Amino acid sequence: MSAEQTLQAHLAALTARDLAAFTATLHEEVVVVLPNGSRLEGRQAVTDFHRDWFADLDWTQELTPLSVIETAGTLVATYEADYRDVDAQGAPIHARNVLSLVFTHGPDGWSLLHDQNTRLP
């Protein structure tokens, strides 16, 4: 798969809450930085987090592309994410984040190496 195809497969898996397809796009040493600043490190930790998140059917996320830059061996895609959810008491949650995804090319093809969510004011 090309870098762009891997990016699209990753985003489609996220939208579909397809854990197997999502995990297939992850680098073994992937790092995810969540909006609260906490970090997930490694494919297993990221998969475990997304298993729980995908099981929650209340959230939606709309991505607006800001940029996609590909160089030899690296693709960086940046989006504005409009995230909606409800808390444990049913109160609505609305957040806007900048989502940056960094894919790298290795012996097994393209994979997500870094995912950073930064909360917008």
GROMACS .gro file of N, CA and C in nm:
model
  363
    1MET      N    1   0.084  -0.118   0.000
    1MET     CA    2   0.000   0.000   0.000
    1MET      C    3   0.088   0.125   0.000
    2SER      N    4   0.041   0.227  -0.066
    2SER     CA    5   0.111   0.355  -0.066
    2SER      C    6   0.087   0.426   0.067
    3ALA      N    7   0.159   0.535   0.089
    3ALA     CA    8   0.140   0.614   0.211
    3ALA      C    9  -0.003   0.665   0.218
    4GLU      N   10  -0.053   0.719   0.110
    4GLU     CA   11  -0.190   0.773   0.107
    4GLU      C   12  -0.293   0.663   0.131
    5GLN      N   13  -0.273   0.547   0.072
    5GLN     CA   14  -0.365   0.435   0.095
    5GLN      C   15  -0.364   0.390   0.241
    6THR      N   16  -0.245   0.390   0.303
    6THR     CA   17  -0.236   0.352   0.444
    6THR      C   18  -0.305   0.456   0.531
    7LEU      N   19  -0.286   0.583   0.500
    7LEU     CA   20  -0.356   0.690   0.573
    7LEU      C   21  -0.507   0.671   0.562
    8GLN      N   22  -0.556   0.649   0.442
    8GLN     CA   23  -0.701   0.632   0.422
    8GLN      C   24  -0.753   0.506   0.492
    9ALA      N   25  -0.675   0.399   0.490
    9ALA     CA   26  -0.715   0.276   0.561
    9ALA      C   27  -0.722   0.302   0.712
   10HIS      N   28  -0.626   0.378   0.764
   10HIS     CA   29  -0.624   0.411   0.906
   10HIS      C   30  -0.748   0.492   0.944
   11LEU      N   31  -0.778   0.595   0.866
   11LEU     CA   32  -0.894   0.680   0.894
   11LEU      C   33  -1.025   0.603   0.879
   12ALA      N   34  -1.034   0.516   0.779
   12ALA     CA   35  -1.155   0.435   0.760
   12ALA      C   36  -1.175   0.340   0.877
   13ALA      N   37  -1.067   0.281   0.925
   13ALA     CA   38  -1.076   0.189   1.039
   13ALA      C   39  -1.120   0.264   1.164
   14LEU      N   40  -1.071   0.385   1.181
   14LEU     CA   41  -1.110   0.469   1.295
   14LEU      C   42  -1.259   0.498   1.289
   15THR      N   43  -1.306   0.543   1.174
   15THR     CA   44  -1.448   0.577   1.157
   15THR      C   45  -1.537   0.454   1.177
   16ALA      N   46  -1.493   0.340   1.125
   16ALA     CA   47  -1.573   0.216   1.133
   16ALA      C   48  -1.557   0.145   1.267
   17ARG      N   49  -1.466   0.197   1.351
   17ARG     CA   50  -1.436   0.131   1.479
   17ARG      C   51  -1.391  -0.015   1.456
   18ASP      N   52  -1.311  -0.033   1.353
   18ASP     CA   53  -1.262  -0.165   1.313
   18ASP      C   54  -1.124  -0.186   1.373
   19LEU      N   55  -1.119  -0.252   1.489
   19LEU     CA   56  -0.995  -0.265   1.564
   19LEU      C   57  -0.887  -0.341   1.486
   20ALA      N   58  -0.923  -0.448   1.419
   20ALA     CA   59  -0.823  -0.527   1.345
   20ALA      C   60  -0.762  -0.444   1.233
   21ALA      N   61  -0.845  -0.374   1.157
   21ALA     CA   62  -0.794  -0.290   1.048
   21ALA      C   63  -0.712  -0.174   1.102
   22PHE      N   64  -0.756  -0.117   1.214
   22PHE     CA   65  -0.684  -0.007   1.277
   22PHE      C   66  -0.545  -0.053   1.322
   23THR      N   67  -0.540  -0.165   1.394
   23THR     CA   68  -0.414  -0.217   1.447
   23THR      C   69  -0.317  -0.251   1.334
   24ALA      N   70  -0.370  -0.294   1.221
   24ALA     CA   71  -0.284  -0.329   1.106
   24ALA      C   72  -0.207  -0.209   1.053
   25THR      N   73  -0.252  -0.087   1.084
   25THR     CA   74  -0.183   0.033   1.035
   25THR      C   75  -0.079   0.085   1.134
   26LEU      N   76  -0.066   0.022   1.251
   26LEU     CA   77   0.020   0.073   1.357
   26LEU      C   78   0.163   0.018   1.350
   27HIS      N   79   0.258   0.104   1.371
   27HIS     CA   80   0.398   0.067   1.387
   27HIS      C   81   0.413  -0.002   1.524
   28GLU      N   82   0.503  -0.093   1.537
   28GLU     CA   83   0.524  -0.162   1.665
   28GLU      C   84   0.556  -0.064   1.778
   29GLU      N   85   0.625   0.044   1.747
   29GLU     CA   86   0.667   0.142   1.848
   29GLU      C   87   0.583   0.270   1.844
   30VAL      N   88   0.459   0.261   1.799
   30VAL     CA   89   0.372   0.378   1.788
   30VAL      C   90   0.357   0.449   1.923
   31VAL      N   91   0.349   0.581   1.918
   31VAL     CA   92   0.323   0.664   2.035
   31VAL      C   93   0.199   0.747   2.006
   32VAL      N   94   0.106   0.750   2.101
   32VAL     CA   95  -0.013   0.834   2.090
   32VAL      C   96  -0.010   0.931   2.208
   33VAL      N   97  -0.025   1.061   2.177
   33VAL     CA   98  -0.036   1.163   2.280
   33VAL      C   99  -0.181   1.210   2.281
   34LEU      N  100  -0.248   1.187   2.393
   34LEU     CA  101  -0.389   1.222   2.407
   34LEU      C  102  -0.406   1.370   2.441
   35PRO      N  103  -0.526   1.424   2.423
   35PRO     CA  104  -0.547   1.567   2.449
   35PRO      C  105  -0.511   1.612   2.590
   36ASN      N  106  -0.516   1.521   2.688
   36ASN     CA  107  -0.480   1.558   2.825
   36ASN      C  108  -0.330   1.548   2.851
   37GLY      N  109  -0.252   1.514   2.748
   37GLY     CA  110  -0.108   1.506   2.760
   37GLY      C  111  -0.055   1.368   2.796
   38SER      N  112  -0.143   1.274   2.831
   38SER     CA  113  -0.095   1.140   2.863
   38SER      C  114  -0.051   1.070   2.734
   39ARG      N  115   0.036   0.971   2.750
   39ARG     CA  116   0.095   0.900   2.635
   39ARG      C  117   0.063   0.752   2.640
   40LEU      N  118   0.042   0.697   2.523
   40LEU     CA  119   0.033   0.552   2.506
   40LEU      C  120   0.154   0.514   2.422
   41GLU      N  121   0.223   0.410   2.463
   41GLU     CA  122   0.344   0.370   2.391
   41GLU      C  123   0.337   0.224   2.351
   42GLY      N  124   0.357   0.198   2.223
   42GLY     CA  125   0.360   0.062   2.170
   42GLY      C  126   0.226   0.017   2.114
   43ARG      N  127   0.234  -0.073   2.017
   43ARG     CA  128   0.115  -0.122   1.948
   43ARG      C  129   0.012  -0.181   2.045
   44GLN      N  130   0.058  -0.259   2.143
   44GLN     CA  131  -0.038  -0.324   2.233
   44GLN      C  132  -0.114  -0.222   2.318
   45ALA      N  133  -0.044  -0.124   2.373
   45ALA     CA  134  -0.111  -0.021   2.456
   45ALA      C  135  -0.210   0.060   2.373
   46VAL      N  136  -0.173   0.093   2.251
   46VAL     CA  137  -0.262   0.171   2.164
   46VAL      C  138  -0.382   0.086   2.124
   47THR      N  139  -0.360  -0.040   2.093
   47THR     CA  140  -0.470  -0.130   2.059
   47THR      C  141  -0.566  -0.146   2.177
   48ASP      N  142  -0.513  -0.167   2.296
   48ASP     CA  143  -0.598  -0.182   2.415
   48ASP      C  144  -0.683  -0.058   2.438
   49PHE      N  145  -0.624   0.060   2.427
   49PHE     CA  146  -0.699   0.185   2.444
   49PHE      C  147  -0.811   0.195   2.341
   50HIS      N  148  -0.779   0.168   2.215
   50HIS     CA  149  -0.879   0.181   2.109
   50HIS      C  150  -0.987   0.073   2.118
   51ARG      N  151  -0.954  -0.044   2.171
   51ARG     CA  152  -1.056  -0.147   2.191
   51ARG      C  153  -1.168  -0.090   2.279
   52ASP      N  154  -1.130  -0.027   2.390
   52ASP     CA  155  -1.229   0.032   2.480
   52ASP      C  156  -1.300   0.151   2.416
   53TRP      N  157  -1.224   0.236   2.348
   53TRP     CA  158  -1.284   0.354   2.285
   53TRP      C  159  -1.381   0.314   2.174
   54PHE      N  160  -1.343   0.217   2.093
   54PHE     CA  161  -1.431   0.173   1.985
   54PHE      C  162  -1.559   0.108   2.038
   55ALA      N  163  -1.552   0.049   2.156
   55ALA     CA  164  -1.671  -0.014   2.216
   55ALA      C  165  -1.773   0.090   2.262
   56ASP      N  166  -1.729   0.214   2.284
   56ASP     CA  167  -1.818   0.324   2.323
   56ASP      C  168  -1.881   0.379   2.195
   57LEU      N  169  -2.009   0.357   2.177
   57LEU     CA  170  -2.075   0.396   2.051
   57LEU      C  171  -2.132   0.537   2.055
   58ASP      N  172  -2.110   0.611   2.164
   58ASP     CA  173  -2.167   0.745   2.177
   58ASP      C  174  -2.089   0.853   2.104
   59TRP      N  175  -1.962   0.832   2.077
   59TRP     CA  176  -1.881   0.940   2.021
   59TRP      C  177  -1.885   0.944   1.868
   60THR      N  178  -1.866   1.063   1.818
   60THR     CA  179  -1.845   1.085   1.676
   60THR      C  180  -1.728   1.181   1.661
   61GLN      N  181  -1.663   1.175   1.547
   61GLN     CA  182  -1.551   1.263   1.522
   61GLN      C  183  -1.550   1.297   1.374
   62GLU      N  184  -1.555   1.425   1.344
   62GLU     CA  185  -1.549   1.471   1.206
   62GLU      C  186  -1.413   1.535   1.184
   63LEU      N  187  -1.343   1.489   1.081
   63LEU     CA  188  -1.209   1.539   1.053
   63LEU      C  189  -1.211   1.633   0.932
   64THR      N  190  -1.149   1.749   0.948
   64THR     CA  191  -1.131   1.844   0.839
   64THR      C  192  -0.983   1.848   0.807
   65PRO      N  193  -0.945   1.809   0.685
   65PRO     CA  194  -0.802   1.808   0.650
   65PRO      C  195  -0.741   1.948   0.654
   66LEU      N  196  -0.623   1.957   0.714
   66LEU     CA  197  -0.547   2.082   0.714
   66LEU      C  198  -0.426   2.072   0.623
   67SER      N  199  -0.357   1.957   0.628
   67SER     CA  200  -0.243   1.937   0.538
   67SER      C  201  -0.204   1.790   0.534
   68VAL      N  202  -0.147   1.752   0.423
   68VAL     CA  203  -0.085   1.619   0.407
   68VAL      C  204   0.045   1.643   0.333
   69ILE      N  205   0.155   1.605   0.397
   69ILE     CA  206   0.287   1.623   0.338
   69ILE      C  207   0.357   1.488   0.336
   70GLU      N  208   0.401   1.450   0.219
   70GLU     CA  209   0.475   1.324   0.205
   70GLU      C  210   0.614   1.351   0.152
   71THR      N  211   0.713   1.293   0.219
   71THR     CA  212   0.850   1.297   0.172
   71THR      C  213   0.897   1.153   0.160
   72ALA      N  214   1.020   1.135   0.120
   72ALA     CA  215   1.073   0.999   0.110
   72ALA      C  216   1.071   0.935   0.248
   73GLY      N  217   0.982   0.841   0.270
   73GLY     CA  218   0.981   0.766   0.394
   73GLY      C  219   0.893   0.821   0.505
   74THR      N  220   0.831   0.937   0.486
   74THR     CA  221   0.747   0.997   0.590
   74THR      C  222   0.624   1.061   0.530
   75LEU      N  223   0.511   1.044   0.599
   75LEU     CA  224   0.388   1.116   0.564
   75LEU      C  225   0.335   1.178   0.693
   76VAL      N  226   0.305   1.308   0.688
   76VAL     CA  227   0.247   1.378   0.802
   76VAL      C  228   0.113   1.435   0.757
   77ALA      N  229   0.007   1.393   0.824
   77ALA     CA  230  -0.129   1.439   0.794
   77ALA      C  231  -0.182   1.511   0.917
   78THR      N  232  -0.239   1.630   0.894
   78THR     CA  233  -0.291   1.711   1.004
   78THR      C  234  -0.437   1.745   0.976
   79TYR      N  235  -0.519   1.730   1.079
   79TYR     CA  236  -0.663   1.752   1.068
   79TYR      C  237  -0.712   1.835   1.186
   80GLU      N  238  -0.823   1.904   1.165
   80GLU     CA  239  -0.898   1.956   1.278
   80GLU      C  240  -1.007   1.854   1.306
   81ALA      N  241  -1.014   1.810   1.431
   81ALA     CA  242  -1.111   1.708   1.471
   81ALA      C  243  -1.221   1.772   1.555
   82ASP      N  244  -1.344   1.753   1.512
   82ASP     CA  245  -1.460   1.798   1.588
   82ASP      C  246  -1.517   1.674   1.657
   83TYR      N  247  -1.494   1.664   1.787
   83TYR     CA  248  -1.526   1.544   1.864
   83TYR      C  249  -1.649   1.569   1.950
   84ARG      N  250  -1.743   1.475   1.946
   84ARG     CA  251  -1.864   1.484   2.027
   84ARG      C  252  -1.886   1.351   2.098
   85ASP      N  253  -1.927   1.362   2.224
   85ASP     CA  254  -1.947   1.244   2.307
   85ASP      C  255  -2.043   1.282   2.418
   86VAL      N  256  -2.069   1.190   2.508
   86VAL     CA  257  -2.143   1.219   2.630
   86VAL      C  258  -2.066   1.160   2.747
   87ASP      N  259  -2.073   1.227   2.863
   87ASP     CA  260  -2.003   1.174   2.980
   87ASP      C  261  -2.088   1.068   3.048
   88ALA      N  262  -2.041   1.016   3.160
   88ALA     CA  263  -2.108   0.906   3.230
   88ALA      C  264  -2.249   0.943   3.275
   89GLN      N  265  -2.274   1.072   3.295
   89GLN     CA  266  -2.408   1.116   3.337
   89GLN      C  267  -2.496   1.155   3.218
   90GLY      N  268  -2.443   1.142   3.098
   90GLY     CA  269  -2.520   1.174   2.978
   90GLY      C  270  -2.509   1.318   2.931
   91ALA      N  271  -2.424   1.397   2.997
   91ALA     CA  272  -2.404   1.536   2.956
   91ALA      C  273  -2.318   1.540   2.831
   92PRO      N  274  -2.352   1.629   2.737
   92PRO     CA  275  -2.276   1.634   2.611
   92PRO      C  276  -2.133   1.685   2.632
   93ILE      N  277  -2.044   1.629   2.552
   93ILE     CA  278  -1.905   1.672   2.546
   93ILE      C  279  -1.879   1.716   2.402
   94HIS      N  280  -1.820   1.833   2.388
   94HIS     CA  281  -1.780   1.880   2.255
   94HIS      C  282  -1.639   1.935   2.266
   95ALA      N  283  -1.551   1.882   2.185
   95ALA     CA  284  -1.412   1.928   2.187
   95ALA      C  285  -1.361   1.940   2.045
   96ARG      N  286  -1.272   2.036   2.027
   96ARG     CA  287  -1.202   2.051   1.899
   96ARG      C  288  -1.054   2.028   1.925
   97ASN      N  289  -0.993   1.945   1.842
   97ASN     CA  290  -0.852   1.910   1.855
   97ASN      C  291  -0.782   1.927   1.722
   98VAL      N  292  -0.652   1.945   1.728
   98VAL     CA  293  -0.568   1.928   1.610
   98VAL      C  294  -0.512   1.787   1.621
   99LEU      N  295  -0.533   1.707   1.518
   99LEU     CA  296  -0.485   1.570   1.512
   99LEU      C  297  -0.372   1.563   1.410
  100SER      N  298  -0.255   1.520   1.455
  100SER     CA  299  -0.141   1.503   1.365
  100SER      C  300  -0.102   1.356   1.363
  101LEU      N  301  -0.091   1.301   1.245
  101LEU     CA  302  -0.056   1.161   1.225
  101LEU      C  303   0.074   1.154   1.145
  102VAL      N  304   0.171   1.079   1.197
  102VAL     CA  305   0.299   1.064   1.129
  102VAL      C  306   0.316   0.917   1.093
  103PHE      N  307   0.325   0.891   0.964
  103PHE     CA  308   0.347   0.756   0.913
  103PHE      C  309   0.491   0.746   0.862
  104THR      N  310   0.547   0.628   0.879
  104THR     CA  311   0.683   0.603   0.832
  104THR      C  312   0.683   0.480   0.742
  105HIS      N  313   0.780   0.475   0.653
  105HIS     CA  314   0.792   0.360   0.563
  105HIS      C  315   0.907   0.272   0.610
  106GLY      N  316   0.878   0.145   0.629
  106GLY     CA  317   0.979   0.049   0.671
  106GLY      C  318   0.972  -0.076   0.586
  107PRO      N  319   1.040  -0.181   0.628
  107PRO     CA  320   1.046  -0.305   0.551
  107PRO      C  321   0.908  -0.367   0.525
  108ASP      N  322   0.814  -0.343   0.615
  108ASP     CA  323   0.680  -0.402   0.600
  108ASP      C  324   0.580  -0.305   0.539
  109GLY      N  325   0.628  -0.191   0.489
  109GLY     CA  326   0.538  -0.093   0.428
  109GLY      C  327   0.518   0.027   0.520
  110TRP      N  328   0.409   0.098   0.500
  110TRP     CA  329   0.378   0.219   0.575
  110TRP      C  330   0.305   0.185   0.704
  111SER      N  331   0.335   0.261   0.812
  111SER     CA  332   0.265   0.240   0.938
  111SER      C  333   0.267   0.369   1.020
  112LEU      N  334   0.169   0.381   1.108
  112LEU     CA  335   0.157   0.498   1.194
  112LEU      C  336   0.259   0.489   1.307
  113LEU      N  337   0.344   0.590   1.316
  113LEU     CA  338   0.448   0.595   1.419
  113LEU      C  339   0.411   0.690   1.532
  114HIS      N  340   0.340   0.799   1.501
  114HIS     CA  341   0.307   0.899   1.602
  114HIS      C  342   0.171   0.961   1.572
  115ASP      N  343   0.090   0.973   1.679
  115ASP     CA  344  -0.045   1.028   1.672
  115ASP      C  345  -0.055   1.127   1.787
  116GLN      N  346  -0.076   1.255   1.755
  116GLN     CA  347  -0.087   1.357   1.861
  116GLN      C  348  -0.216   1.433   1.847
  117ASN      N  349  -0.290   1.440   1.958
  117ASN     CA  350  -0.414   1.517   1.967
  117ASN      C  351  -0.388   1.637   2.058
  118THR      N  352  -0.409   1.756   2.007
  118THR     CA  353  -0.391   1.876   2.087
  118THR      C  354  -0.523   1.951   2.094
  119ARG      N  355  -0.570   1.975   2.215
  119ARG     CA  356  -0.697   2.043   2.237
  119ARG      C  357  -0.689   2.187   2.191
  120LEU      N  358  -0.790   2.231   2.117
  120LEU     CA  359  -0.800   2.372   2.077
  120LEU      C  360  -0.884   2.447   2.179
  121PRO      N  361  -0.855   2.575   2.201
  121PRO     CA  362  -0.936   2.652   2.296
  121PRO      C  363  -1.078   2.672   2.247
   0.00000   0.00000   0.00000
